[in-house]
CSV table of C-alpha atoms and ligand atoms in Angstrom, one decimal:
chain,number,residue,atom,x,y,z
P,21,ASN,CA,32.4,28.1,-35.5
P,22,ALA,CA,29.0,27.0,-36.8
P,23,LYS,CA,30.4,24.9,-39.7
P,24,GLN,CA,32.8,22.9,-37.5
P,25,GLN,CA,30.0,22.2,-35.1
P,26,SER,CA,27.7,20.8,-37.6
P,27,THR,CA,30.3,18.3,-38.8
P,28,LEU,CA,31.2,17.3,-35.2
P,29,GLU,CA,27.8,16.8,-33.8
P,30,PRO,CA,26.8,13.8,-35.9
P,31,VAL,CA,30.0,12.0,-35.0
P,32,MET,CA,29.6,12.6,-31.4
P,33,PHE,CA,26.0,11.4,-31.6
P,34,GLU,CA,27.0,8.2,-33.3
P,35,GLU,CA,29.7,7.5,-30.8
P,36,MET,CA,27.3,7.9,-28.0
P,37,MET,CA,24.8,5.5,-29.6
P,38,LEU,CA,27.6,3.0,-30.1
P,39,ASP,CA,28.6,3.3,-26.4
P,40,LYS,CA,25.1,2.8,-25.4
P,41,THR,CA,24.7,-0.3,-27.5
P,42,VAL,CA,27.9,-1.8,-26.2
P,43,ALA,CA,26.9,-1.0,-22.6
P,44,ARG,CA,23.5,-2.5,-23.2
P,45,TYR,CA,25.0,-5.6,-24.8
P,46,ARG,CA,27.4,-6.1,-21.8
P,47,LEU,CA,24.6,-5.6,-19.3
P,48,ASP,CA,22.5,-8.1,-21.2
P,49,SER,CA,25.1,-10.8,-21.1
P,50,GLN,CA,26.0,-9.9,-17.5
P,51,LEU,CA,22.4,-10.6,-16.6
P,52,ARG,CA,22.4,-14.0,-18.3
P,53,ASP,CA,25.6,-14.9,-16.4
P,54,ALA,CA,24.1,-13.6,-13.2
P,55,LEU,CA,21.2,-15.9,-13.5
P,56,ALA,CA,23.5,-18.9,-14.1
P,57,ARG,CA,25.9,-17.9,-11.3
P,58,LYS,CA,23.0,-17.3,-8.9
P,59,GLU,CA,23.9,-13.7,-8.2
P,60,PHE,CA,20.3,-12.8,-7.6
P,61,SER,CA,18.8,-13.0,-4.2
P,62,LEU,CA,15.6,-12.1,-2.4
P,63,PHE,CA,15.3,-9.6,0.4
P,64,TYR,CA,12.2,-9.4,2.5
P,65,GLN,CA,10.4,-6.5,4.0
P,66,PRO,CA,7.7,-7.1,6.7
P,67,ILE,CA,4.1,-6.3,6.2
P,68,VAL,CA,2.6,-5.3,9.6
P,69,ASP,CA,-1.0,-5.3,10.9
P,70,LEU,CA,-1.3,-1.7,11.9
P,71,GLU,CA,-3.6,-2.5,14.8
P,72,SER,CA,-1.9,-5.6,16.4
P,73,LYS,CA,1.6,-4.5,15.2
P,74,GLU,CA,2.2,-8.2,14.2
P,75,ILE,CA,4.2,-9.1,11.1
P,76,VAL,CA,1.6,-10.9,9.0
P,77,GLY,CA,3.5,-11.1,5.8
P,78,ALA,CA,6.6,-10.1,3.8
P,79,GLU,CA,7.2,-8.7,0.4
P,80,ALA,CA,10.0,-10.3,-1.6
P,81,LEU,CA,12.2,-7.8,-3.3
P,82,MET,CA,14.9,-8.8,-5.7
P,83,ARG,CA,18.5,-7.9,-5.4
P,84,TRP,CA,21.5,-8.4,-7.6
P,85,HIS,CA,25.0,-8.7,-6.2
P,86,PRO,CA,27.4,-8.9,-9.3
P,87,ASP,CA,30.5,-9.2,-7.0
P,88,GLY,CA,29.1,-11.7,-4.5
P,89,PRO,CA,27.1,-11.3,-1.4
P,90,THR,CA,29.5,-8.8,0.2
P,91,GLY,CA,29.9,-6.6,-2.9
P,92,VAL,CA,27.8,-3.8,-4.2
P,93,MET,CA,24.1,-4.3,-4.7
P,94,VAL,CA,22.2,-3.2,-7.9
P,95,SER,CA,18.7,-1.8,-7.5
P,96,PRO,CA,15.8,-3.7,-9.1
P,97,VAL,CA,14.7,-0.4,-10.6
P,98,GLU,CA,17.8,-0.7,-12.8
P,99,PHE,CA,17.7,-4.3,-13.8
P,100,ILE,CA,14.1,-5.4,-13.8
P,101,PRO,CA,13.3,-3.4,-17.0
P,102,LEU,CA,16.3,-5.1,-18.7
P,103,LEU,CA,15.1,-8.5,-17.6
P,104,GLU,CA,11.7,-7.6,-19.0
P,105,GLU,CA,13.2,-6.4,-22.3
P,106,ASN,CA,14.9,-9.6,-23.1
P,107,ASP,CA,12.3,-12.0,-21.6
P,108,LEU,CA,14.8,-13.2,-18.9
P,109,ILE,CA,12.0,-12.1,-16.5
P,110,LEU,CA,10.2,-15.3,-17.3
P,111,PRO,CA,12.7,-17.8,-15.9
P,112,VAL,CA,13.7,-15.3,-13.2
P,113,GLY,CA,10.0,-14.9,-12.3
P,114,ARG,CA,9.6,-18.6,-11.8
P,115,TRP,CA,12.7,-18.7,-9.6
P,116,LEU,CA,11.3,-15.8,-7.5
P,117,VAL,CA,8.1,-17.5,-6.7
P,118,GLU,CA,9.8,-20.8,-5.9
P,119,GLN,CA,12.5,-19.1,-3.7
P,120,ALA,CA,9.9,-17.0,-1.8
P,121,LEU,CA,7.7,-20.0,-1.1
P,122,GLU,CA,10.7,-22.1,0.0
P,123,ASP,CA,11.7,-19.3,2.5
P,124,LEU,CA,8.2,-19.0,3.7
P,125,THR,CA,7.8,-22.7,4.4
P,126,ARG,CA,11.1,-22.8,6.2
P,127,TRP,CA,10.0,-19.9,8.5
P,128,GLN,CA,6.7,-21.5,9.1
P,129,GLY,CA,8.3,-24.9,9.7
P,130,ASN,CA,10.5,-23.2,12.4
P,131,GLY,CA,7.4,-22.2,14.2
P,132,HIS,CA,7.0,-18.6,13.0
P,133,SER,CA,3.4,-17.4,12.6
P,134,ILE,CA,3.9,-15.4,9.3
P,135,GLN,CA,0.9,-16.1,7.1
P,136,GLN,CA,1.7,-14.8,3.6
P,137,ILE,CA,4.5,-14.0,1.2
P,138,SER,CA,4.1,-11.3,-1.6
P,139,VAL,CA,5.9,-11.6,-4.9
P,140,ASN,CA,5.9,-8.9,-7.5
P,141,LEU,CA,4.7,-9.9,-11.0
P,142,SER,CA,5.8,-8.1,-14.1
P,143,ALA,CA,3.1,-7.6,-16.8
P,144,LYS,CA,5.2,-9.6,-19.2
P,145,GLN,CA,4.7,-12.7,-17.0
P,146,PHE,CA,1.0,-12.7,-17.9
P,147,HIS,CA,2.1,-14.1,-21.2
P,148,ASP,CA,4.1,-16.9,-19.7
P,149,GLN,CA,2.1,-20.0,-20.5
P,150,THR,CA,4.0,-22.1,-18.0
P,151,LEU,CA,3.8,-19.8,-15.0
P,152,LEU,CA,0.5,-20.9,-13.7
P,153,GLU,CA,1.3,-24.6,-13.8
P,154,PHE,CA,4.7,-23.9,-12.2
P,155,ILE,CA,3.1,-22.0,-9.3
P,156,GLU,CA,0.5,-24.7,-8.8
P,157,SER,CA,3.1,-27.5,-8.8
P,158,THR,CA,5.4,-25.5,-6.5
P,159,LEU,CA,2.6,-25.0,-4.0
P,160,ASN,CA,1.8,-28.7,-4.1
P,161,ARG,CA,5.5,-29.8,-3.8
P,162,LEU,CA,6.0,-27.6,-0.7
P,163,LYS,CA,2.5,-28.3,0.7
P,164,VAL,CA,1.7,-24.6,1.1
P,165,PRO,CA,-1.9,-23.5,0.9
P,166,ALA,CA,-2.4,-21.1,-2.1
P,167,SER,CA,-3.7,-18.5,0.3
P,168,CYS,CA,-0.1,-18.1,1.6
P,169,LEU,CA,0.9,-16.5,-1.8
P,170,MET,CA,0.1,-13.0,-2.7
P,171,LEU,CA,1.0,-11.7,-6.2
P,172,GLU,CA,1.5,-8.0,-6.6
P,173,VAL,CA,0.6,-6.5,-10.0
P,174,THR,CA,0.7,-2.9,-11.1
P,175,GLU,CA,-1.8,-0.8,-13.0
P,176,SER,CA,0.3,-1.2,-16.1
P,177,LEU,CA,-1.4,-4.6,-16.5
P,178,TYR,CA,-4.4,-2.6,-17.5
P,179,LEU,CA,-2.6,-1.3,-20.6
P,180,ASP,CA,-2.5,-4.8,-21.6
P,181,ALA,CA,-6.1,-5.6,-20.9
P,182,SER,CA,-6.6,-8.7,-22.9
P,183,GLU,CA,-8.4,-12.1,-22.5
P,184,ASN,CA,-5.0,-13.4,-21.5
P,185,VAL,CA,-4.9,-11.2,-18.5
P,186,ASP,CA,-8.5,-11.9,-17.5
P,187,ARG,CA,-7.9,-15.7,-17.8
P,188,PHE,CA,-4.6,-15.6,-15.9
P,189,LEU,CA,-6.0,-13.6,-13.0
P,190,ALA,CA,-9.2,-15.7,-12.9
P,191,SER,CA,-7.1,-18.9,-12.7
P,192,LEU,CA,-4.9,-17.5,-10.0
P,193,SER,CA,-7.9,-16.6,-7.8
P,194,SER,CA,-9.7,-19.8,-8.5
P,195,LEU,CA,-6.6,-21.6,-7.1
P,196,GLY,CA,-7.0,-19.4,-4.0
P,197,ILE,CA,-4.0,-17.1,-4.7
P,198,SER,CA,-4.5,-13.5,-3.6
P,199,ILE,CA,-3.8,-10.5,-5.9
P,200,ALA,CA,-2.7,-7.1,-4.7
P,201,LEU,CA,-2.7,-4.0,-6.8
P,202,ASP,CA,0.7,-2.4,-6.3
P,203,ASP,CA,1.6,1.3,-6.4
P,204,PHE,CA,-2.0,2.2,-6.4
P,205,GLY,CA,-2.8,5.7,-7.7
P,206,THR,CA,0.4,6.3,-9.7
P,207,GLY,CA,-0.4,4.4,-12.9
P,208,TYR,CA,-2.8,4.6,-15.7
P,209,SER,CA,-5.7,5.1,-13.4
P,210,SER,CA,-8.8,3.9,-15.0
P,211,LEU,CA,-10.8,2.6,-12.0
P,212,SER,CA,-12.7,0.0,-14.1
P,213,TYR,CA,-10.0,-2.6,-13.4
P,214,LEU,CA,-11.0,-2.5,-9.7
P,215,TYR,CA,-14.2,-4.4,-10.5
P,216,ARG,CA,-12.9,-6.1,-13.6
P,217,TYR,CA,-10.2,-8.1,-11.8
P,218,PRO,CA,-10.3,-10.2,-8.7
P,219,ILE,CA,-8.2,-7.9,-6.4
P,220,GLN,CA,-8.0,-8.4,-2.6
P,221,LYS,CA,-5.6,-5.7,-1.6
P,222,LEU,CA,-4.8,-2.2,-2.6
P,223,LYS,CA,-1.2,-1.1,-2.0
P,224,ILE,CA,-1.3,2.6,-1.5
P,225,ASP,CA,1.8,4.1,-3.2
P,226,ARG,CA,4.5,5.7,-1.1
P,227,ALA,CA,3.8,9.0,-2.8
P,228,PHE,CA,0.5,9.4,-0.9
P,229,VAL,CA,2.1,8.3,2.4
P,230,THR,CA,5.3,10.4,2.4
P,231,ASN,CA,3.3,13.6,2.1
P,232,LEU,CA,0.8,12.9,4.8
P,233,ASP,CA,2.2,15.5,7.2
P,234,LYS,CA,2.2,18.1,4.5
P,235,GLY,CA,-1.4,19.1,4.9
P,236,ASP,CA,-5.0,18.6,4.6
P,237,LYS,CA,-5.2,17.9,0.9
P,238,HIS,CA,-2.9,14.9,1.1
P,239,ILE,CA,-5.0,13.6,4.0
P,240,ARG,CA,-8.2,13.9,2.2
P,241,LEU,CA,-6.9,12.2,-0.9
P,242,LEU,CA,-5.7,9.3,1.2
P,243,GLN,CA,-9.1,9.2,2.9
P,244,SER,CA,-10.9,8.8,-0.4
P,245,ILE,CA,-8.5,6.0,-1.4
P,246,ILE,CA,-9.3,4.2,1.9
P,247,ALA,CA,-13.0,4.7,1.4
P,248,LEU,CA,-12.7,3.3,-2.1
P,249,SER,CA,-10.9,0.2,-1.0
P,250,ARG,CA,-13.4,-0.3,1.8
P,251,SER,CA,-16.5,0.0,-0.4
P,252,LEU,CA,-15.0,-2.6,-2.8
P,253,GLU,CA,-14.2,-4.8,0.2
P,254,MET,CA,-10.5,-4.8,-0.4
P,255,LYS,CA,-7.9,-4.6,2.3
P,256,SER,CA,-5.4,-1.7,2.2
P,257,VAL,CA,-1.7,-1.6,2.6
P,258,ALA,CA,0.3,1.6,3.0
P,259,GLU,CA,3.8,1.6,1.6
P,260,GLY,CA,6.7,3.8,2.7
P,261,ILE,CA,5.9,4.3,6.3
P,262,GLU,CA,9.0,5.9,7.7
P,263,THR,CA,7.9,7.3,11.1
P,264,GLU,CA,5.7,6.3,14.0
P,265,THR,CA,3.6,9.4,13.5
P,266,VAL,CA,2.7,8.4,10.0
P,267,ALA,CA,2.0,4.8,11.2
P,268,ARG,CA,-0.4,6.0,13.9
P,269,LEU,CA,-2.1,8.4,11.5
P,270,LEU,CA,-2.7,5.7,9.0
P,271,GLN,CA,-4.0,3.3,11.6
P,272,HIS,CA,-6.3,6.0,12.8
P,273,MET,CA,-7.6,6.6,9.2
P,274,GLY,CA,-8.4,2.9,8.9
P,275,VAL,CA,-5.6,1.5,6.8
P,276,ASP,CA,-5.3,-2.2,7.5
P,277,TYR,CA,-1.6,-3.0,6.9
P,278,GLY,CA,1.7,-1.1,6.6
P,279,GLN,CA,5.1,-1.5,5.2
P,280,GLY,CA,8.2,0.8,5.4
P,281,PHE,CA,11.6,1.7,6.9
P,282,PHE,CA,9.9,2.5,10.2
P,283,TYR,CA,9.3,-1.3,10.7
P,284,SER,CA,12.3,-2.5,8.7
P,285,ARG,CA,14.2,-2.0,5.5
P,286,PRO,CA,14.3,-5.0,3.2
P,287,ILE,CA,16.7,-7.6,4.7
P,288,ASN,CA,17.9,-11.0,3.7
P,289,ALA,CA,16.1,-14.2,4.5
P,290,GLN,CA,18.2,-15.0,7.5
P,291,GLN,CA,17.9,-11.5,9.0
P,292,PHE,CA,14.2,-11.7,8.3
P,293,GLU,CA,13.8,-14.9,10.3
P,294,GLN,CA,15.7,-13.3,13.1
P,295,LEU,CA,13.3,-10.3,13.0
P,296,LEU,CA,10.3,-12.8,13.2
P,297,GLY,CA,11.8,-14.3,16.3
P,298,GLU,CA,12.4,-10.9,18.0
P,299,SER,CA,9.0,-9.5,17.2
P,300,SER,CA,7.1,-12.6,18.5
P,301,ARG,CA,9.0,-12.3,21.9
P,302,GLN,CA,7.8,-8.8,22.4
N,15,LIG,P1,7.5,-2.0,-5.0
N,15,LIG,O1,7.0,-3.3,-5.3
N,15,LIG,O2,6.5,-0.9,-4.9
N,15,LIG,O3,8.4,-2.2,-3.7
N,15,LIG,C1,8.5,-1.2,-2.7
N,15,LIG,C2,9.8,-0.4,-2.9
N,15,LIG,O4,9.8,0.6,-1.9
N,15,LIG,C3,11.1,-1.3,-2.5
N,15,LIG,O5,12.1,-0.8,-3.4
N,15,LIG,C4,11.3,-0.9,-1.1
N,15,LIG,O6,12.7,-1.1,-0.7
N,15,LIG,C5,10.9,0.5,-1.1
N,15,LIG,N1,10.5,1.0,0.3
N,15,LIG,C6,9.9,0.2,1.2
N,15,LIG,N2,9.7,0.9,2.3
N,15,LIG,C7,10.2,2.2,2.1
N,15,LIG,C8,10.2,3.4,2.9
N,15,LIG,O7,9.8,3.5,4.0
N,15,LIG,N3,10.8,4.5,2.3
N,15,LIG,C9,11.3,4.4,1.0
N,15,LIG,N4,11.9,5.5,0.6
N,15,LIG,N5,11.3,3.3,0.3
N,15,LIG,C10,10.7,2.2,0.8
N,15,LIG,P2,13.0,-1.7,-4.2
N,15,LIG,O8,13.3,-2.9,-3.4
N,15,LIG,O9,14.2,-0.9,-4.7
N,15,LIG,O10,12.1,-2.2,-5.4
N,15,LIG,C11,11.7,-1.2,-6.3
N,15,LIG,C12,10.7,-1.8,-7.3
N,15,LIG,O11,11.3,-2.8,-8.1
N,15,LIG,C13,9.5,-2.5,-6.6
N,15,LIG,O12,8.6,-1.5,-6.1
N,15,LIG,C14,9.0,-3.4,-7.7
N,15,LIG,O13,8.2,-2.7,-8.6
N,15,LIG,C15,10.3,-3.7,-8.4
N,15,LIG,N6,10.7,-5.1,-8.0
N,15,LIG,C16,11.5,-5.4,-6.9
N,15,LIG,N7,11.6,-6.7,-6.8
N,15,LIG,C17,10.9,-7.3,-7.9
N,15,LIG,C18,10.7,-8.6,-8.4
N,15,LIG,O14,11.1,-9.6,-7.8
N,15,LIG,N8,9.9,-8.7,-9.5
N,15,LIG,C19,9.4,-7.6,-10.2
N,15,LIG,N9,8.7,-7.9,-11.3
N,15,LIG,N10,9.6,-6.4,-9.7
N,15,LIG,C20,10.4,-6.2,-8.6
N,16,LIG,MG1,5.5,-4.5,-4.7
N,17,LIG,MG1,4.7,-1.2,-4.1
N,18,LIG,MG1,6.2,1.4,-5.0
């Protein structure tokens, strides 16, 4: 009855909260251990020139294997927000850039013609005072030109619009590092950041690409995004290309680069190097 319910509910609620806190605490310490035990790795997904079909770059995507390389894999959508919450994203973020650049120089050293590696930056990292210097010294140590590094930022950085962000992005681009705006069109779209920040590439979110064959309106929306990036002299990259039909359509519409399962799923560094070898023989 009603009375019983009202005394039960708060108890259940508290238990749920407790469970959540415990779960959160466990995950938190798991993540710290994971970092120490090197359970994180980078997978790579090719970025393809839609016209020449050549692999011109790769996006580094983080993976977590809590039970070793052969065990289950946790999605970054699950653990990146947690890394951000407890600032672990700062040391992890430095490791990401270093690992990605080391892999790139190894591939280039083995004779592959890949030009650029893209690394995702979390908005939190704009407040990491040491990041810029770390990137610069890593580039120097590995003797990689800064233009080989692309950093992907999302529109959420605009929420944070501060002198910090301005200064950070300006320093990146004065070093010669490229900046891509990731998931374009899904965020807090105030277009003013397109001229406020030094952005070279727009990554058109998968949401606009997946629906391309669903009709005219989707096509026209995409056309205006392409026109926008052209008029601002930015290159465009389409995410989430899953079929050849969509790849052709995008190329026809004037998108510069593409990424998606049609070309390859994200794969580990060794598999990626193999892919580079195969695609250059074609
Ligand atoms: P994102 O940067 O937009 O990365 C693209 C995501 O789309 C990847 O998911 C990729 O696997 C997926 N994807 C690529 N092609 C296709 C396709 O054809 N179809 C479909 N359905 N999906 C496709 P993933 O690897 O799960 O990463 C999800 C998000 O997590 C990334 O979105 C990025 O925001 C974040 N993330 C991943 N790695 C890192 C990292 O190292 N640092 C930071 N800060 N964020 C990361
Ligand atoms: Mg990205
Ligand atoms: Mg993206
Ligand atoms: Mg995306």
